[in-house]
Short mmCIF file of C-alpha atoms in Angstrom, two decimals:
data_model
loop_
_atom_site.label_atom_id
_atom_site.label_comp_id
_atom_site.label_asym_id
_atom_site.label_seq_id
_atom_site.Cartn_x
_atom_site.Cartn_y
_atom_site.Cartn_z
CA UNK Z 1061 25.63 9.13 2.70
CA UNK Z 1062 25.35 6.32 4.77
CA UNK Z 1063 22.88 3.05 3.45
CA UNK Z 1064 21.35 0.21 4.67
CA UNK Z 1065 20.52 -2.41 2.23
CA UNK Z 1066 17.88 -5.22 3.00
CA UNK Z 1067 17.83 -8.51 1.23
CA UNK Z 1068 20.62 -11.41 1.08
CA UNK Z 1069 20.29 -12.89 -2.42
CA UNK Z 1070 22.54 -12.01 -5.85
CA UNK Z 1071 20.71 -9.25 -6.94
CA UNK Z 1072 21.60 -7.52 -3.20
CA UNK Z 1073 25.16 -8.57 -3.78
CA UNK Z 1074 25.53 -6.55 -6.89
CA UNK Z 1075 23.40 -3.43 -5.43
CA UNK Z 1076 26.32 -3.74 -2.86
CA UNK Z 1077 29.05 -3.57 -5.20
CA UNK Z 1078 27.96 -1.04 -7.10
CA UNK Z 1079 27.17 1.44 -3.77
CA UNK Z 1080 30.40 0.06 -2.49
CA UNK Z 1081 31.92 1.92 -5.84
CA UNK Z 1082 30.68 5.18 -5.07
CA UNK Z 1083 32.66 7.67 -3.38
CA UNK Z 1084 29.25 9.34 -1.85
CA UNK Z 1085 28.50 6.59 0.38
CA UNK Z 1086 30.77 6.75 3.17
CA UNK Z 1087 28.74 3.80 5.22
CA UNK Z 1088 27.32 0.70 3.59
CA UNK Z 1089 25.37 -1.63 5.91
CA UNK Z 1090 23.23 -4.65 4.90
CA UNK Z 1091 20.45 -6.79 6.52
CA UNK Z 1092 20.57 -10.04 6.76
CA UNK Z 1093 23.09 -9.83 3.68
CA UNK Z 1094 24.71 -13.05 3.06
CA UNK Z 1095 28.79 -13.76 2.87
CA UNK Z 1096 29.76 -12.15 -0.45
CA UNK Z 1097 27.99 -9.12 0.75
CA UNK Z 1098 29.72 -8.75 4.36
CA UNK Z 1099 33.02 -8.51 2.46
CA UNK Z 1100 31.36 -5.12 1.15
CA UNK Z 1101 28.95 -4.16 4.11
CA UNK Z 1102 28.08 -4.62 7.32
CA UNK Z 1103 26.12 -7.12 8.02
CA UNK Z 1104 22.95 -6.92 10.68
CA UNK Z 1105 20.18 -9.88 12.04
CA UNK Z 1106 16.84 -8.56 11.09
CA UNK Z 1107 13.43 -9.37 9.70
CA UNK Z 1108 13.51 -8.00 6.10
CA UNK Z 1109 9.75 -8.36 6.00
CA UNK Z 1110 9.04 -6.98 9.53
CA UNK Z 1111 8.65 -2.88 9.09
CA UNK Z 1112 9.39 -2.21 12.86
CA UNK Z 1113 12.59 -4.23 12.56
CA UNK Z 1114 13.62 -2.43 9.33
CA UNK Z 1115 12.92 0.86 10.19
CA UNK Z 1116 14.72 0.21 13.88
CA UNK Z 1117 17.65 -0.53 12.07
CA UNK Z 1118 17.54 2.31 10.10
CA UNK Z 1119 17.43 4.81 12.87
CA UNK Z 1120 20.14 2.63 14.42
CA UNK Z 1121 22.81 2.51 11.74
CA UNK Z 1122 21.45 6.37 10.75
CA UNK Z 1123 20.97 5.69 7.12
CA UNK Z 1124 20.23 8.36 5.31
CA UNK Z 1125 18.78 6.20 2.28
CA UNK Z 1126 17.20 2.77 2.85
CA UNK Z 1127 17.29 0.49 -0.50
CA UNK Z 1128 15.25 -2.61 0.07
CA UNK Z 1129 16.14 -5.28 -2.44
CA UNK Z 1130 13.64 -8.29 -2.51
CA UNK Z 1131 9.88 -8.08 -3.19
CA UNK Z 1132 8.72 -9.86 0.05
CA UNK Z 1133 9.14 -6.79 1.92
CA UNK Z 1134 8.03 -4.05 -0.51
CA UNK Z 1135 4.39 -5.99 -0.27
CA UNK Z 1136 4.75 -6.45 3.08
CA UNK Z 1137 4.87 -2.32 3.65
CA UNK Z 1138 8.19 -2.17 4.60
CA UNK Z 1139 8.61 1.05 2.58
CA UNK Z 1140 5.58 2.77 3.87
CA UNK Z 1141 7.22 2.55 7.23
CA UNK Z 1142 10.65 3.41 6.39
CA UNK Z 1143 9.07 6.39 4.65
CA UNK Z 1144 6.66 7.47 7.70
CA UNK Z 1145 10.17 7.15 9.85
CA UNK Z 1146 10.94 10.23 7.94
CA UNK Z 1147 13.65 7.96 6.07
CA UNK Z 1148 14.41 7.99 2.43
CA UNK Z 1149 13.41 4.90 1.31
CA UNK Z 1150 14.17 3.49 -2.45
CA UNK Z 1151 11.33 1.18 -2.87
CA UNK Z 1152 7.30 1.33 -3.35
CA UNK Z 1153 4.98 1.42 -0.74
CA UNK Z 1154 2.61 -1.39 -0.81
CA UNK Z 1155 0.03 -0.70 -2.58
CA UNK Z 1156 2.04 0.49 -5.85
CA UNK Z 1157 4.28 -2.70 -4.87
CA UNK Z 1158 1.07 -4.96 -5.91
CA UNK Z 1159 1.89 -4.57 -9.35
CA UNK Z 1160 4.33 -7.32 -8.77
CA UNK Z 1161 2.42 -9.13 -5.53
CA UNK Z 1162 -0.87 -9.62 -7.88
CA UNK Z 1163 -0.90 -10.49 -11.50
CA UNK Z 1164 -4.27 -9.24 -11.77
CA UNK Z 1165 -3.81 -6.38 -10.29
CA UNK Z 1166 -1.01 -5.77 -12.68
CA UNK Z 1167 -3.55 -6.88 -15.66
CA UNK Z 1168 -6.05 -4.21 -14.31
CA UNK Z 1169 -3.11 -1.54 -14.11
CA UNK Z 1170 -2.10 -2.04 -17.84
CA UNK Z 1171 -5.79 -2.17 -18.88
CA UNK Z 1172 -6.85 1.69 -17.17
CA UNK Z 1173 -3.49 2.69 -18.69
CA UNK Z 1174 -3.76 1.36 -22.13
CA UNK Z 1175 -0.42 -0.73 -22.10
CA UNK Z 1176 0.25 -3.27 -24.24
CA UNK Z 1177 -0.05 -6.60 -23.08
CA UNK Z 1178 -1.24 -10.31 -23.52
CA UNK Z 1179 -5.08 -10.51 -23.29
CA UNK Z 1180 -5.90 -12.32 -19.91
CA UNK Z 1181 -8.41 -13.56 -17.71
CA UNK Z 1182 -8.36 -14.05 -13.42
CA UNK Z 1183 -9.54 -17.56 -12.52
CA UNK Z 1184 -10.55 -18.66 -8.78
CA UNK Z 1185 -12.12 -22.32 -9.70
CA UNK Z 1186 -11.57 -25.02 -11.80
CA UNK Z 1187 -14.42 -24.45 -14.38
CA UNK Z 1188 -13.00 -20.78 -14.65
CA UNK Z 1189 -9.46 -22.29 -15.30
CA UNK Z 1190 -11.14 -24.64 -18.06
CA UNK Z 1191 -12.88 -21.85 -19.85
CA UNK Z 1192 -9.83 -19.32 -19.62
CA UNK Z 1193 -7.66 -22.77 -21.24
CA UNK Z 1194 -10.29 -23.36 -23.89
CA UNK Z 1195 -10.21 -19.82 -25.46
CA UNK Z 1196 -6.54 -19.02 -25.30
CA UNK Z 1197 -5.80 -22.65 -26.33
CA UNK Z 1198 -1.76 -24.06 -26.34
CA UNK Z 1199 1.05 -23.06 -25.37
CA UNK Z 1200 -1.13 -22.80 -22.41
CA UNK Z 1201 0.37 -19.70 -19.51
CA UNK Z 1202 -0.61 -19.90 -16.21
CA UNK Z 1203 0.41 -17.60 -13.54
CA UNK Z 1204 0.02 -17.78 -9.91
CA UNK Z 1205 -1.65 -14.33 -9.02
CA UNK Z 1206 0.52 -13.54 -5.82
CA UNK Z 1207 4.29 -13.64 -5.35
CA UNK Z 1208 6.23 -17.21 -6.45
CA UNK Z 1209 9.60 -15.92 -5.71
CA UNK Z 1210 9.69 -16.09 -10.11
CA UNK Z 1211 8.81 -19.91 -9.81
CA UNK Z 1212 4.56 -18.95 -10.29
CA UNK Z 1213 4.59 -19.34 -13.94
CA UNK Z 1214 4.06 -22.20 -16.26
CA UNK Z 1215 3.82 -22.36 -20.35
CA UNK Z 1216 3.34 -25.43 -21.57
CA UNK Z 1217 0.98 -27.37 -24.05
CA UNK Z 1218 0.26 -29.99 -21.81
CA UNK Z 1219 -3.31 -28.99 -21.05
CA UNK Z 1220 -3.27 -31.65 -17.80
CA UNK Z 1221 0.09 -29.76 -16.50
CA UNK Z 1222 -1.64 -25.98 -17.41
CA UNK Z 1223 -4.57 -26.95 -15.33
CA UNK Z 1224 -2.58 -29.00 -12.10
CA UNK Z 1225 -0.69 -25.97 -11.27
CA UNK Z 1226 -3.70 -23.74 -11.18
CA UNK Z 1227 -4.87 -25.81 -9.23
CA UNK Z 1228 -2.05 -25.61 -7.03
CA UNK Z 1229 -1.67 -21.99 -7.00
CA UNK Z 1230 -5.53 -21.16 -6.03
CA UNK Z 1231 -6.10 -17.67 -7.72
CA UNK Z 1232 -4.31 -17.40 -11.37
CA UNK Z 1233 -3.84 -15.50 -14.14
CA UNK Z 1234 -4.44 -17.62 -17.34
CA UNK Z 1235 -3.53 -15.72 -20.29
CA UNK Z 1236 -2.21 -16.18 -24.62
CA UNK Z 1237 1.11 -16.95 -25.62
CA UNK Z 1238 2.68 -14.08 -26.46
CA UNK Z 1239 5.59 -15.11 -29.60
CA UNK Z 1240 8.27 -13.08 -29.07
CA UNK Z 1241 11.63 -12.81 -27.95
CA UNK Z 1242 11.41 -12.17 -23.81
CA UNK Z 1243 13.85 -8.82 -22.63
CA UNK Z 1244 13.85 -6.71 -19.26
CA UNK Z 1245 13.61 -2.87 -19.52
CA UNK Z 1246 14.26 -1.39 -15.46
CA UNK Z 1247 13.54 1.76 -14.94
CA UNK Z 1248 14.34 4.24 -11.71
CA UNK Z 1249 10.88 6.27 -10.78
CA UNK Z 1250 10.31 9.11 -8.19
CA UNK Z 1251 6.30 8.82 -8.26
CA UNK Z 1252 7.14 11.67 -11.63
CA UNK Z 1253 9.90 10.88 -13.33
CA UNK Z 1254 11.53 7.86 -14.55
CA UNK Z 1255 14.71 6.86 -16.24
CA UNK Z 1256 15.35 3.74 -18.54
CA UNK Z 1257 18.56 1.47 -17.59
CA UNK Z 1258 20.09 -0.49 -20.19
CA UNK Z 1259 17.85 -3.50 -21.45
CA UNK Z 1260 19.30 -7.06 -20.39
CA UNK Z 1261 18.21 -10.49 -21.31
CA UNK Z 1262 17.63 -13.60 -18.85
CA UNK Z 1263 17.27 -17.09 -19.48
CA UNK Z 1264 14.10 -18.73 -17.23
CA UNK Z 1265 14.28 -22.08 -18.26
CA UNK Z 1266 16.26 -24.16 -16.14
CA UNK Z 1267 18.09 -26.30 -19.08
CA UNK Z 1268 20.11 -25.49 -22.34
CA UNK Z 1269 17.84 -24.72 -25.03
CA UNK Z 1270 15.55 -23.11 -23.52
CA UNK Z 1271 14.29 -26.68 -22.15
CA UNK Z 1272 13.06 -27.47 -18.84
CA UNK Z 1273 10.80 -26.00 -16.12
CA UNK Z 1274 10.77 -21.87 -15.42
CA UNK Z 1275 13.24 -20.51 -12.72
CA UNK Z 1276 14.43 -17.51 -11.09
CA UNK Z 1277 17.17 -16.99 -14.02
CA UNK Z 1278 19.54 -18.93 -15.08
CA UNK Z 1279 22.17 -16.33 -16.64
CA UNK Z 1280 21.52 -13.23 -18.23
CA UNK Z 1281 23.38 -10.45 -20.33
CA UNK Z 1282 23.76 -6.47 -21.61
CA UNK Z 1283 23.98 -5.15 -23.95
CA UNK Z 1284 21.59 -6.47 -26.07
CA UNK Z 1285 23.14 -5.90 -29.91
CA UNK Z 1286 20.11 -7.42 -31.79
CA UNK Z 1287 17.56 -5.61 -30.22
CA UNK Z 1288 15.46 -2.40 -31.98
CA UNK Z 1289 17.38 0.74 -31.15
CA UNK Z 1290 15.33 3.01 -29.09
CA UNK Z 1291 13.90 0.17 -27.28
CA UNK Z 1292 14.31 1.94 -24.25
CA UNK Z 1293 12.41 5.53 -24.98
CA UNK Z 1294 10.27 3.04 -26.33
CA UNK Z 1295 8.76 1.34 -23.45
CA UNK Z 1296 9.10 4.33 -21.40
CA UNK Z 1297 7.02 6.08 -23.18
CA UNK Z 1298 4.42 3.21 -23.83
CA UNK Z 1299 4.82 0.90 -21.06
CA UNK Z 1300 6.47 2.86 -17.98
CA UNK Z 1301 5.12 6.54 -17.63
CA UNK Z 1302 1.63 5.25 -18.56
CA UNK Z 1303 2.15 2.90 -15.52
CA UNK Z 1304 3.10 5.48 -13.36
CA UNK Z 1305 0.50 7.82 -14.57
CA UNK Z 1306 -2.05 5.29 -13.68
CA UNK Z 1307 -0.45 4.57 -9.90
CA UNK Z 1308 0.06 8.52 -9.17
CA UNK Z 1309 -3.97 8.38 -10.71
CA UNK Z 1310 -4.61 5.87 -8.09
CA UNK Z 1311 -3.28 7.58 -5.45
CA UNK Z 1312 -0.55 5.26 -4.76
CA UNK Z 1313 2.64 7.21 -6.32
CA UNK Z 1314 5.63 4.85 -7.67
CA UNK Z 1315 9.13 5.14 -6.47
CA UNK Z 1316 11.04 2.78 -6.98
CA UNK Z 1317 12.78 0.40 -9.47
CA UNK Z 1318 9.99 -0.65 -12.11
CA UNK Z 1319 10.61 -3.24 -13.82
CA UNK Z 1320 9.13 -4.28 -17.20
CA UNK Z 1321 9.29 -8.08 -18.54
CA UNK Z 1322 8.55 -7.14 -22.41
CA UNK Z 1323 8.29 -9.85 -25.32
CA UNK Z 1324 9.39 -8.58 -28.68
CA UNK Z 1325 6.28 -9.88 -30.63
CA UNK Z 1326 5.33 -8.93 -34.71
CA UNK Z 1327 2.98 -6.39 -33.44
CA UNK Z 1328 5.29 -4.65 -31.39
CA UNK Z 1329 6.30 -4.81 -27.64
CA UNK Z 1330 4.16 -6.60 -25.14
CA UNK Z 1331 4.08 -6.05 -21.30
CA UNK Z 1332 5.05 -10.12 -19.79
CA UNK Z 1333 4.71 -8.98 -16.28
CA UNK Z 1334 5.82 -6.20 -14.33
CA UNK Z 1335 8.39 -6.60 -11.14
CA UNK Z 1336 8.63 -3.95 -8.20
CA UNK Z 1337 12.06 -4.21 -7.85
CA UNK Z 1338 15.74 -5.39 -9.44
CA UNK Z 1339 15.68 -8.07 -11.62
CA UNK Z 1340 17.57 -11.29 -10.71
CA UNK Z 1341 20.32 -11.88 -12.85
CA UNK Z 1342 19.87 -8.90 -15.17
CA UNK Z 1343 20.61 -6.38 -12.43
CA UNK Z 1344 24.10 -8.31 -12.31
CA UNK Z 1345 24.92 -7.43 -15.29
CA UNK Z 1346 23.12 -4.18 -15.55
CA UNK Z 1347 25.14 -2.77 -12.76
CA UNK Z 1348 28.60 -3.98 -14.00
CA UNK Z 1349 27.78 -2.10 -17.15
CA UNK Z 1350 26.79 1.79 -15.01
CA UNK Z 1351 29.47 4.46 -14.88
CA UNK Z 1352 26.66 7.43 -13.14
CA UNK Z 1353 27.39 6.19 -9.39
CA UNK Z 1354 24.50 4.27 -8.09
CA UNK Z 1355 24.09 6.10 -4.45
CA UNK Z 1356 23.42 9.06 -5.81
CA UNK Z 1357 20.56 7.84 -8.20
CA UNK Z 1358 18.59 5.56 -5.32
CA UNK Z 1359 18.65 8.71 -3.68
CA UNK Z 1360 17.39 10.77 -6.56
CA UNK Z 1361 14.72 8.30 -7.22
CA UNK Z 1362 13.77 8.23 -3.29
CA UNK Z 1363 13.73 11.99 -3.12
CA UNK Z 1364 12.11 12.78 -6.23
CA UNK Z 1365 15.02 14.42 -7.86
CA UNK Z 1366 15.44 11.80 -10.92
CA UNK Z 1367 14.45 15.15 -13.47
CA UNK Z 1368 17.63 16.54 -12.15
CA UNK Z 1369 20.12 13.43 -12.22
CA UNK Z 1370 21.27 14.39 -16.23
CA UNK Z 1371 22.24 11.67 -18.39
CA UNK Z 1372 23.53 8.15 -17.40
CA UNK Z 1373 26.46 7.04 -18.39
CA UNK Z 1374 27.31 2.88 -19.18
CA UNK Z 1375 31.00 1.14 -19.35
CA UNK Z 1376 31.61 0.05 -23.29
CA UNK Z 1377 32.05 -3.68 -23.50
CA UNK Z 1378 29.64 -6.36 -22.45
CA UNK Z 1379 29.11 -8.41 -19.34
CA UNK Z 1380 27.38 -11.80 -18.83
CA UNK Z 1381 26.06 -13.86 -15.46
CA UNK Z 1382 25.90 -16.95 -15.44
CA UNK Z 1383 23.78 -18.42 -12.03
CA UNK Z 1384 25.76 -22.00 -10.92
CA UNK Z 1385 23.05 -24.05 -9.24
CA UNK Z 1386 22.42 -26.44 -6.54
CA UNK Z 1387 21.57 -29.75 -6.78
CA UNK Z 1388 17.41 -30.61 -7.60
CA UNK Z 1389 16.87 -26.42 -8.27
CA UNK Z 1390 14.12 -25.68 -8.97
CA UNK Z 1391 12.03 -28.51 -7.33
CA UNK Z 1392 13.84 -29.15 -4.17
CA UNK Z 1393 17.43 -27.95 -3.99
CA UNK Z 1394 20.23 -29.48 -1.53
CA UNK Z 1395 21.71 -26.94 0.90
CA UNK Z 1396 24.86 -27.32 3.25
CA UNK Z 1397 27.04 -28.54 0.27
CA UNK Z 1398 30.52 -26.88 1.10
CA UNK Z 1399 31.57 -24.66 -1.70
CA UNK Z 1400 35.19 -24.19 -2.97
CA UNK Z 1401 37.40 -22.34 -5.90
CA UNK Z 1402 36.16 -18.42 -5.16
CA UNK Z 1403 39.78 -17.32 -5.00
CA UNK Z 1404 40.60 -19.25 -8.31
CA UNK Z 1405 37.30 -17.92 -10.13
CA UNK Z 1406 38.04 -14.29 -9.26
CA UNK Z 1407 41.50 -14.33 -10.83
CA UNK Z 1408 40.20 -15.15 -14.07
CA UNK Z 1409 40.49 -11.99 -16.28
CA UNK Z 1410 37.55 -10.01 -16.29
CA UNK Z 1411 35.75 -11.57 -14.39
CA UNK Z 1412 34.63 -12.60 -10.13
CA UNK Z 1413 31.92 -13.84 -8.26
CA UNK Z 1414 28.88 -12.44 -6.51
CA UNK Z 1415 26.96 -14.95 -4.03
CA UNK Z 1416 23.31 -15.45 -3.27
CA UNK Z 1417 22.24 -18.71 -1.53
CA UNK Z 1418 25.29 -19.19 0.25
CA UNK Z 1419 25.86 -19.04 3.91
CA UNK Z 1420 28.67 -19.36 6.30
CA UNK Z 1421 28.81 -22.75 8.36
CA UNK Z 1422 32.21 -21.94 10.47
CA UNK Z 1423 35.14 -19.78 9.91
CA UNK Z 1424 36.09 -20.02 6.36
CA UNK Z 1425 33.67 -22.64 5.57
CA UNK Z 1426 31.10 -21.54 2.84
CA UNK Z 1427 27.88 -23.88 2.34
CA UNK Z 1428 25.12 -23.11 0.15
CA UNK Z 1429 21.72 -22.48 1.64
CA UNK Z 1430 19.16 -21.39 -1.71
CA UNK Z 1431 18.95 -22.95 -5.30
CA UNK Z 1432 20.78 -20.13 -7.30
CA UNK Z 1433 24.24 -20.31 -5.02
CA UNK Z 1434 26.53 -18.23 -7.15
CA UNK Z 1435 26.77 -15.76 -10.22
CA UNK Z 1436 29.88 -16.33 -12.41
CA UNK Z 1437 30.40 -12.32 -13.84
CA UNK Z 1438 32.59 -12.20 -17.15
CA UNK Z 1439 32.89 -8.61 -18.26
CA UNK Z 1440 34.91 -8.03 -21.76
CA UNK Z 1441 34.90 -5.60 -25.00
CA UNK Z 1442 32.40 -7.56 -26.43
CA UNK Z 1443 29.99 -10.37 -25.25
CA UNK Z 1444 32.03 -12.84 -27.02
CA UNK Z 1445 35.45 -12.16 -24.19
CA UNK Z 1446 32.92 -11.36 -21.54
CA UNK Z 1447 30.92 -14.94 -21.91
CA UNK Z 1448 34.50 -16.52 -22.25
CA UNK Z 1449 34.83 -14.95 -18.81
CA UNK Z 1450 31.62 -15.83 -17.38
CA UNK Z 1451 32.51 -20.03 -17.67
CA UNK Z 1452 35.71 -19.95 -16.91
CA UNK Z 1453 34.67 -18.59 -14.07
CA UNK Z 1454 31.94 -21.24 -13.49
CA UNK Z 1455 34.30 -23.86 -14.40
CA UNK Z 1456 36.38 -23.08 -10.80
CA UNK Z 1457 33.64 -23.51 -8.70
CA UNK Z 1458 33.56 -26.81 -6.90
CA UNK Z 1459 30.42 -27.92 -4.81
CA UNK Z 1460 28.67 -31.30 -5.12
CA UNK Z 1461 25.63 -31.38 -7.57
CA UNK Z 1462 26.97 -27.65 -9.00
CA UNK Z 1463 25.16 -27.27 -12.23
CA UNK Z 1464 24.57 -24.02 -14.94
CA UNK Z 1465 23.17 -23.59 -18.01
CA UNK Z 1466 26.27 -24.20 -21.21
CA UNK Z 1467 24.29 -21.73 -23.43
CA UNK Z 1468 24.08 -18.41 -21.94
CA UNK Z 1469 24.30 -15.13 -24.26
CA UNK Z 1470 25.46 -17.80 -27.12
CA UNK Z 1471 22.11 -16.57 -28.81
CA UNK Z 1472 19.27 -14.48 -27.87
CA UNK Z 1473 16.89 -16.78 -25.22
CA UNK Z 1474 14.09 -17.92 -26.45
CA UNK Z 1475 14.63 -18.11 -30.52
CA UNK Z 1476 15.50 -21.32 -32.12
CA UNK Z 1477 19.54 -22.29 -32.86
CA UNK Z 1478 20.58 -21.55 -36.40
CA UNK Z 1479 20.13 -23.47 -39.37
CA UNK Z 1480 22.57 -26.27 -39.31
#
């Protein structure tokens, strides 16, 4: 089976390894892809968010199954067109894809399907925003309705901050605090079926503690020890296949990776947002942690086979990401800073590097070019060895203004440090 993998970020990096691992793909190509993934791939100029270019490709490199990583180009139709190309295409169509390109879209979703979720309203102008802030009151949570590349949302209980970056974002989604630990249940879908991966943990806030503005991830890690059993069943029967239910209802069928942001609260799970595609960092260490090879299900879930795939089957042990930053992320990061100590990172036991905003500048010469440069990977029989793993990893990495979170998978994000 030969595969053609769009996107150039982490997240693609470990989708990469992982089909690199299975003996059914016998051709692994990538576009753009970034360094880290042309050591696995190869590599191909094109517009991820242009469906002609995509679906060009395709036909080019003759994939047989076209996985498309990043969001941009699921709401940009890039699926439907793969798809119409009589390609296999893992990856919704656009309109399913708008449960991640419009919070209230997603809102409207959960409401027709009776999921569980933090009551909300849409606001357009300012005295909307002001109402919507008065009833739900502080921690204020304000969400820009389209994509923010998982920068959109603030929580905070300054009421002046809450209502400047609705301001900023136009069209938001102003909604109550939901108290809860935060976790991420993915699941594989064929438009009929879907199957639960293992539930990960990430970190959004930028600084230890849980302090600091929201980002794209800061580190994240599976197994998750603490959590309920049956977590999994459990939002796939409450949270997923209602989703899907009320798509295929719709008339815009879901295949695809569906992913579920959940919040652990007293009353039981709530729905934080839903994502159309991997997680970044969780699929990182999702994907260390899966045995079943990963070809074979993309295809199952692009095909509608996923009732026939049987059980899946995880690695014992644990594994832990932890993202190394550039300078200034999340406001305004530095790119071109040379980056150094890969070799000496991926000899540490258990443990190697997967790149996202990193390009090449040269032969040999690796710069960074996005805020999240690197994930540090530390696998090990329990979370304990593979977070020991993780940062000594992170501590080889030289690049000026390199920076990462000290506290990842030391205890569950979100809930306070223990009693001293």
């Amino acid at each position: 089976m030969r595969v053609l993998l769009i996107g150039s970020g982490g997240r693609e990096h470990a989708l990469a390894r992982a089909l690199a691992r299975d003996r059914e793909v016998t051709g692994l190509h990538a576009a753009p892809g970034n360094p880290g993934i042309a050591t696995l791939a190869e590599t191909h100029d094109a517009t991820a968010t242009d469906p002609d270019s995509v679906t060009a490709l395709a036909a080019k490199v003759g994939a047989d199954l076209v996985v498309i990583g990043p969001e941009a180009p699921l709401v940009a139709g890039v699926g439907d067109a793969v798809r119409a190309a009589g390609l296999a295409c893992f990856g919704p169509g656009r309109a399913a894809a708008m449960i991640e390109g419009s919070k209230s879209f997603a809102k409207q979703v959960m409401a027709e399907a009776r999921i569980p979720t933090a009551a909300a309203r849409t606001c357009a102008t300012g005295a909307e925003v002001d109402a919507a802030l008065d009833a739900f009151g502080p921690p204020y949570v304000v969400k820009a309705d389209g994509l923010a590349a998982g920068k959109g949302v603030v929580v905070t209980r300054d009421r002046q901050a809450a209502a400047a970056h609705a301001a900023e974002c136009g069209t938001v989604v102003i909604e109550e605090f939901l108290d809860g630990p935060e976790v991420s249940v993915f699941a594989l879908a064929d438009g009929d079926t879907a199957v639960a991966l293992l539930p990960a943990q990430d970190y959004k806030r930028a600084r230890d503690g849980d302090a600091g503005p929201n980002t794209g991830g800061m580190g994240a890690y599976a197994p998750l020890l603490w959590a309920p059993a049956g977590l999994a069943g459990e939002a796939l029967a409450t949270v997923i296949r209602p989703a899907l239910a009320e798509l295929r209802r719709r008339g815009t069928p879901y295949s695809g990776l569906l992913y579920a942001g959940l919040s652990l609260t007293a009353a039981g799970i709530r729905v934080v947002e839903f994502n159309a595609r991997f997680g970044d960092p969780e699929t990182q260490v999702v994907l260390d942690r899966l045995d079943t090879p990963l070809g074979g299900l993309l295809y199952a879930a692009a095909t509608g086979g996923l009732a026939g795939a049987g059980p899946l089957s995880w690695a014992p042990g644990a594994a832990v990401a932890v993202v190394v930053a550039a300078e200034g992320y999340p406001d305004g990061p530095a790119r071109g800073d040379e980056i150094g100590g890969l070799d000496e990172a991926g000899r540490v036991p258990g443990a190697y590097v997967l790149q996202a905003g990193t390009s090449a500048d040269g032969p040999g010469r690796l710069v960074s070019s996005g805020g999240r440069v690197l994930n540090a990977v530390g696998t090990g029989p329990d979370l304990a060895a593979a977070r020991a793993a993780a940062y000594q990893a992170a501590a080889k990495i030289s690049m000026r203004g390199a920076w990462y979170r000290r506290d990842i998978a030391g205890r569950p994000a979100g809930t306070p440090p223990p009693e001293p």
